[in-house]
mmCIF file of C-alpha atoms in Angstrom:
data_model
loop_
_atom_site.group_PDB
_atom_site.id
_atom_site.type_symbol
_atom_site.label_atom_id
_atom_site.label_comp_id
_atom_site.label_asym_id
_atom_site.label_seq_id
_atom_site.Cartn_x
_atom_site.Cartn_y
_atom_site.Cartn_z
ATOM 1 C CA MET A 244 -49.520 -52.146 -32.782
ATOM 2 C CA LYS A 245 -51.723 -49.207 -31.754
ATOM 3 C CA LEU A 246 -50.615 -49.520 -28.120
ATOM 4 C CA TYR A 247 -46.978 -49.504 -29.263
ATOM 5 C CA LEU A 248 -47.550 -46.291 -31.238
ATOM 6 C CA ILE A 249 -49.137 -44.646 -28.208
ATOM 7 C CA PHE A 250 -46.293 -45.742 -25.889
ATOM 8 C CA ILE A 251 -43.501 -44.160 -27.983
ATOM 9 C CA PRO A 252 -44.611 -40.482 -27.656
ATOM 10 C CA ILE A 253 -45.390 -40.975 -23.957
ATOM 11 C CA ALA A 254 -41.899 -42.377 -23.365
ATOM 12 C CA LEU A 255 -40.329 -39.481 -25.280
ATOM 13 C CA ILE A 256 -42.234 -36.955 -23.181
ATOM 14 C CA ILE A 257 -41.063 -38.633 -19.966
ATOM 15 C CA VAL A 258 -37.435 -38.552 -21.164
ATOM 16 C CA VAL A 259 -37.674 -34.862 -22.132
ATOM 17 C CA VAL A 260 -39.227 -33.920 -18.777
ATOM 18 C CA PHE A 261 -36.540 -35.896 -16.899
ATOM 19 C CA PHE A 262 -33.648 -34.116 -18.632
ATOM 20 C CA PHE A 263 -35.342 -30.726 -18.231
ATOM 21 C CA ILE A 264 -35.597 -31.245 -14.466
ATOM 22 C CA LEU A 265 -31.995 -32.490 -14.329
ATOM 23 C CA PHE A 266 -30.820 -29.413 -16.254
ATOM 24 C CA LYS A 267 -32.660 -26.996 -13.973
ATOM 25 C CA LYS A 268 -31.160 -28.646 -10.903
ATOM 26 C CA SER A 269 -27.662 -28.432 -12.356
ATOM 27 C CA GLU A 270 -28.089 -24.662 -12.827
ATOM 28 C CA LYS A 271 -28.400 -24.283 -9.054
ATOM 29 C CA LEU A 272 -25.316 -26.298 -8.180
ATOM 30 C CA PRO A 273 -22.294 -24.378 -6.858
ATOM 31 C CA SER A 274 -19.547 -23.946 -9.460
ATOM 32 C CA PHE A 275 -16.764 -25.019 -7.110
ATOM 33 C CA SER A 276 -15.275 -28.500 -7.060
ATOM 34 C CA THR A 277 -17.826 -31.107 -6.024
ATOM 35 C CA THR A 278 -15.048 -33.083 -4.342
ATOM 36 C CA ILE A 279 -14.952 -30.508 -1.524
ATOM 37 C CA LYS A 280 -17.759 -30.360 0.993
ATOM 38 C CA LEU A 281 -17.808 -27.004 2.718
ATOM 39 C CA ASP A 282 -18.027 -27.148 6.504
ATOM 40 C CA THR A 283 -19.592 -24.196 8.310
ATOM 41 C CA SER A 284 -18.610 -25.285 11.823
ATOM 42 C CA PRO A 285 -16.250 -22.635 13.299
ATOM 43 C CA ASP A 286 -12.695 -23.909 13.583
ATOM 44 C CA LEU A 287 -9.175 -22.672 14.304
ATOM 45 C CA PRO A 288 -7.035 -20.965 11.630
ATOM 46 C CA VAL A 289 -5.384 -23.320 9.137
ATOM 47 C CA GLY A 290 -1.973 -22.544 7.681
ATOM 48 C CA PHE A 291 -1.132 -22.353 3.974
ATOM 49 C CA GLY A 292 1.446 -20.758 1.692
ATOM 50 C CA TYR A 293 3.277 -23.268 -0.472
ATOM 51 C CA LYS A 294 2.074 -23.447 -4.098
ATOM 52 C CA CYS A 295 -0.478 -20.762 -3.317
ATOM 53 C CA GLN A 296 -1.399 -17.109 -3.796
ATOM 54 C CA TRP A 297 -3.039 -14.763 -1.340
ATOM 55 C CA ILE A 298 -3.899 -11.156 -0.582
ATOM 56 C CA VAL A 299 -3.812 -9.707 2.911
ATOM 57 C CA VAL A 300 -5.884 -6.699 3.947
ATOM 58 C CA LYS A 301 -5.329 -4.626 7.078
ATOM 59 C CA SER A 302 -8.901 -4.641 8.383
ATOM 60 C CA ASN A 303 -11.489 -6.302 10.594
ATOM 61 C CA ASP A 304 -14.389 -5.234 8.339
ATOM 62 C CA PHE A 305 -15.190 -8.617 6.804
ATOM 63 C CA TYR A 306 -18.498 -7.619 5.189
ATOM 64 C CA LYS A 307 -17.171 -4.428 3.628
ATOM 65 C CA LEU A 308 -14.391 -6.486 2.048
ATOM 66 C CA LEU A 309 -16.911 -8.980 0.665
ATOM 67 C CA SER A 310 -18.964 -6.177 -0.858
ATOM 68 C CA ILE A 311 -15.880 -4.813 -2.635
ATOM 69 C CA LEU A 312 -14.817 -8.231 -3.924
ATOM 70 C CA ASN A 313 -18.373 -8.697 -5.258
ATOM 71 C CA PHE A 314 -18.193 -12.427 -5.967
ATOM 72 C CA ASP A 315 -20.749 -13.907 -8.349
ATOM 73 C CA GLU A 316 -21.336 -16.681 -5.803
ATOM 74 C CA ASN A 317 -20.339 -17.054 -2.153
ATOM 75 C CA TYR A 318 -20.752 -19.795 0.425
ATOM 76 C CA SER A 319 -19.982 -19.897 4.145
ATOM 77 C CA SER A 320 -17.002 -22.058 5.056
ATOM 78 C CA ASN A 321 -14.691 -22.644 7.974
ATOM 79 C CA TRP A 322 -10.906 -22.470 7.708
ATOM 80 C CA LYS A 323 -10.251 -26.134 6.891
ATOM 81 C CA SER A 324 -12.708 -26.555 4.035
ATOM 82 C CA GLY A 325 -12.109 -22.974 2.890
ATOM 83 C CA ILE A 326 -8.371 -23.499 2.444
ATOM 84 C CA GLU A 327 -9.048 -26.839 0.722
ATOM 85 C CA SER A 328 -11.396 -25.022 -1.655
ATOM 86 C CA ALA A 329 -8.791 -22.302 -2.236
ATOM 87 C CA TYR A 330 -6.301 -24.967 -3.314
ATOM 88 C CA SER A 331 -8.903 -26.091 -5.873
ATOM 89 C CA GLY A 332 -9.066 -22.641 -7.449
ATOM 90 C CA ASN A 333 -11.785 -20.845 -5.507
ATOM 91 C CA TYR A 334 -11.351 -17.789 -3.283
ATOM 92 C CA PHE A 335 -11.414 -18.178 0.470
ATOM 93 C CA VAL A 336 -11.939 -14.996 2.459
ATOM 94 C CA SER A 337 -10.902 -15.715 6.010
ATOM 95 C CA PRO A 338 -12.520 -14.357 9.134
ATOM 96 C CA PRO A 339 -10.506 -11.463 10.626
ATOM 97 C CA ILE A 340 -7.432 -12.599 12.517
ATOM 98 C CA ASN A 341 -5.330 -10.250 14.610
ATOM 99 C CA GLY A 342 -6.479 -7.251 12.553
ATOM 100 C CA TRP A 343 -5.924 -8.883 9.151
ATOM 101 C CA ILE A 344 -8.063 -10.728 6.572
ATOM 102 C CA PHE A 345 -6.714 -13.237 4.047
ATOM 103 C CA ILE A 346 -8.020 -13.724 0.505
ATOM 104 C CA VAL A 347 -6.598 -17.067 -0.640
ATOM 105 C CA ASN A 348 -6.628 -18.769 -4.044
ATOM 106 C CA SER A 349 -3.936 -21.145 -5.294
ATOM 107 C CA ILE A 350 -4.643 -20.397 -8.963
ATOM 108 C CA MET A 351 -5.419 -16.698 -8.736
ATOM 109 C CA PRO A 352 -4.316 -15.014 -11.979
ATOM 110 C CA PHE A 353 -0.620 -14.080 -12.074
ATOM 111 C CA ILE A 354 0.184 -10.374 -11.950
ATOM 112 C CA ASP A 355 0.629 -10.086 -15.744
ATOM 113 C CA THR A 356 -2.960 -11.074 -16.513
ATOM 114 C CA ARG A 357 -5.598 -8.695 -17.859
ATOM 115 C CA GLU A 358 -8.453 -10.378 -15.995
ATOM 116 C CA LYS A 359 -10.593 -8.321 -13.616
ATOM 117 C CA ASP A 360 -9.150 -10.097 -10.564
ATOM 118 C CA ASN A 361 -5.560 -9.239 -11.475
ATOM 119 C CA PRO A 362 -3.730 -9.100 -8.112
ATOM 120 C CA ILE A 363 -2.190 -5.697 -8.856
ATOM 121 C CA ASN A 364 -5.601 -4.186 -9.476
ATOM 122 C CA LEU A 365 -7.045 -5.824 -6.377
ATOM 123 C CA VAL A 366 -4.341 -4.693 -3.952
ATOM 124 C CA LYS A 367 -4.564 -1.120 -5.276
ATOM 125 C CA ILE A 368 -8.335 -1.051 -4.837
ATOM 126 C CA LEU A 369 -8.226 -2.698 -1.422
ATOM 127 C CA SER A 370 -5.398 -0.516 -0.122
ATOM 128 C CA LYS A 371 -7.354 2.562 -1.178
ATOM 129 C CA GLU A 372 -10.320 1.357 0.866
ATOM 130 C CA PHE A 373 -8.475 -0.051 3.876
ATOM 131 C CA GLY A 374 -5.116 1.726 3.874
ATOM 132 C CA GLU A 375 -2.915 -1.351 3.415
ATOM 133 C CA SER A 376 -3.050 -4.418 1.185
ATOM 134 C CA TYR A 377 -0.471 -7.011 0.119
ATOM 135 C CA TYR A 378 -0.214 -9.774 -2.452
ATOM 136 C CA PHE A 379 1.980 -12.883 -2.239
ATOM 137 C CA GLY A 380 2.323 -15.744 -4.671
ATOM 138 C CA THR A 381 4.566 -18.759 -5.034
ATOM 139 C CA HIS A 382 4.454 -21.914 -7.121
ATOM 140 C CA ARG A 383 7.491 -24.140 -7.316
ATOM 141 C CA ILE A 384 6.410 -26.018 -10.483
ATOM 142 C CA VAL A 385 6.694 -22.962 -12.729
ATOM 143 C CA ASP A 386 9.060 -21.226 -10.289
ATOM 144 C CA TYR A 387 6.750 -18.248 -9.806
ATOM 145 C CA HIS A 388 7.453 -15.970 -6.831
ATOM 146 C CA SER A 389 5.926 -12.560 -6.211
ATOM 147 C CA TRP A 390 5.194 -9.967 -3.533
ATOM 148 C CA ILE A 391 3.385 -6.629 -3.723
ATOM 149 C CA LYS A 392 2.939 -3.891 -1.133
ATOM 150 C CA ALA A 393 0.261 -1.220 -1.609
ATOM 151 C CA LYS A 394 -0.815 1.689 0.549
ATOM 152 C CA ASN A 395 -3.636 4.175 0.025
ATOM 153 C CA GLY A 396 -4.245 3.020 -3.543
ATOM 154 C CA ASN A 397 -0.600 3.147 -4.641
ATOM 155 C CA ILE A 398 1.911 0.377 -5.334
ATOM 156 C CA ILE A 399 4.872 0.911 -3.017
ATOM 157 C CA ARG A 400 6.815 -2.170 -4.019
ATOM 158 C CA ALA A 401 6.124 -4.973 -6.502
ATOM 159 C CA TYR A 402 8.306 -7.856 -7.587
ATOM 160 C CA ALA A 403 7.598 -11.038 -9.537
ATOM 161 C CA TYR A 404 9.819 -13.645 -11.140
ATOM 162 C CA LEU A 405 8.785 -16.509 -13.407
ATOM 163 C CA GLY A 406 11.564 -19.071 -13.558
ATOM 164 C CA GLU A 407 9.805 -21.097 -16.251
ATOM 165 C CA THR A 408 10.620 -18.327 -18.717
ATOM 166 C CA GLY A 409 13.492 -16.745 -16.811
ATOM 167 C CA ASN A 410 11.713 -13.392 -16.781
ATOM 168 C CA ILE A 411 11.230 -10.761 -14.113
ATOM 169 C CA LEU A 412 7.569 -9.875 -14.607
ATOM 170 C CA ILE A 413 7.732 -6.720 -12.534
ATOM 171 C CA ASP A 414 10.314 -4.917 -10.404
ATOM 172 C CA GLN A 415 8.718 -1.677 -9.259
ATOM 173 C CA GLY A 416 9.659 0.589 -6.380
ATOM 174 C CA GLU A 417 12.624 0.695 -4.046
ATOM 175 C CA LEU A 418 13.690 -2.301 -2.002
ATOM 176 C CA THR A 419 12.016 -2.210 1.392
ATOM 177 C CA LYS A 420 13.973 -2.592 4.601
ATOM 178 C CA GLU A 421 12.392 -6.018 5.126
ATOM 179 C CA GLU A 422 13.709 -7.231 1.760
ATOM 180 C CA ILE A 423 17.146 -5.859 2.549
ATOM 181 C CA ASN A 424 17.176 -7.517 5.983
ATOM 182 C CA ASN A 425 16.353 -10.845 4.311
ATOM 183 C CA ASN A 426 18.964 -10.383 1.548
ATOM 184 C CA MET A 427 16.277 -10.383 -1.123
ATOM 185 C CA TYR A 428 18.303 -8.782 -3.919
ATOM 186 C CA PHE A 429 16.739 -10.181 -7.085
ATOM 187 C CA SER A 430 16.740 -7.269 -9.523
ATOM 188 C CA LYS A 431 19.686 -8.606 -11.541
ATOM 189 C CA LEU A 432 19.458 -12.339 -12.140
ATOM 190 C CA THR A 433 22.559 -12.807 -14.257
ATOM 191 C CA GLY A 434 25.971 -14.312 -13.706
ATOM 192 C CA VAL A 435 27.286 -17.553 -12.278
ATOM 193 C CA ASN A 436 26.621 -16.585 -8.653
ATOM 194 C CA ALA A 437 23.164 -15.087 -9.179
ATOM 195 C CA GLU A 438 20.656 -15.977 -6.485
ATOM 196 C CA TYR A 439 17.046 -16.532 -7.453
ATOM 197 C CA PRO A 440 13.891 -16.026 -5.347
ATOM 198 C CA ASN A 441 12.139 -19.050 -3.922
ATOM 199 C CA GLU A 442 9.042 -19.910 -1.905
ATOM 200 C CA GLU A 443 10.785 -19.361 1.432
ATOM 201 C CA ASP A 444 11.497 -15.761 0.431
ATOM 202 C CA VAL A 445 7.782 -15.239 -0.201
ATOM 203 C CA LEU A 446 6.878 -16.657 3.213
ATOM 204 C CA LYS A 447 9.499 -14.476 4.919
ATOM 205 C CA ILE A 448 8.401 -11.219 3.326
ATOM 206 C CA SER A 449 4.717 -11.969 3.884
ATOM 207 C CA SER A 450 5.381 -12.410 7.588
ATOM 208 C CA ASP A 451 7.503 -9.251 7.813
ATOM 209 C CA TRP A 452 5.161 -7.043 5.816
ATOM 210 C CA SER A 453 1.864 -8.276 7.235
ATOM 211 C CA ILE A 454 0.948 -11.533 8.974
ATOM 212 C CA SER A 455 2.404 -14.994 8.490
ATOM 213 C CA SER A 456 0.271 -17.503 6.579
ATOM 214 C CA GLN A 457 1.733 -20.292 8.732
ATOM 215 C CA LEU A 458 -1.181 -20.145 11.156
ATOM 216 C CA ASP A 459 -1.396 -23.651 12.601
ATOM 217 C CA GLY A 460 -1.352 -23.666 16.397
ATOM 218 C CA LYS A 461 -0.733 -19.923 16.700
ATOM 219 C CA TYR A 462 -4.259 -18.610 17.328
ATOM 220 C CA SER A 463 -7.062 -19.786 19.602
ATOM 221 C CA GLU A 464 -10.087 -17.965 18.152
ATOM 222 C CA LYS A 465 -12.389 -20.053 15.969
ATOM 223 C CA GLY A 466 -14.203 -18.552 13.007
ATOM 224 C CA VAL A 467 -15.989 -18.953 9.679
ATOM 225 C CA GLY A 468 -15.200 -17.243 6.392
ATOM 226 C CA VAL A 469 -16.556 -17.331 2.856
ATOM 227 C CA VAL A 470 -15.695 -19.235 -0.321
ATOM 228 C CA GLY A 471 -16.220 -16.896 -3.278
ATOM 229 C CA ILE A 472 -16.383 -17.502 -7.013
ATOM 230 C CA TYR A 473 -16.058 -15.287 -10.068
ATOM 231 C CA LYS A 474 -17.843 -16.852 -13.006
ATOM 232 C CA LYS A 475 -16.058 -16.747 -16.342
ATOM 233 C CA LYS A 476 -17.871 -14.456 -18.742
#
């Protein structure tokens, strides 16, 4: 009986120590999806665009951009695993490509959010630092389609439509010549013959305003970017 009484507190101590160690280890784990293993081997650019959101910055200064974004956590990643991570809700900052840098995240907040990484706020800040910045977003499930052009800290043109509610979230600035050339007249979405924006419109305007996100097979320079995370406060 005495041995039994001695064994119980010893066993409890072992259990407590085990869970304490397990807890401390879990604090150090990355907050991104554990189903994605980040690869740091340089690889060729990987295309994206459908059911995704991204910001494009006119710059080759990768590290200055990272300092401005100020992620709570960041991890090196090549294009393939970086884009996969972006489609899981993390940010992938691409290596510079032809004078541009992508910031990709499939579930980046929509432009009507009040969160700190609101795309409108980000493109204004980034365009003030780098001269030009653009935001593009499209998601066919909720029928969300948006494009924003900013220069020198000012919004030049911003449009967003959410088909799920039938609302135009923003329609700011004059139509650009690129929108006109692509027949992107979506300010009045009423009437039997009204045409609505779709994901192909987003891909067209992104290519005309900046650089196409359809990168597969178009560039020969390998590189490594960064997967970044903002922790929820």
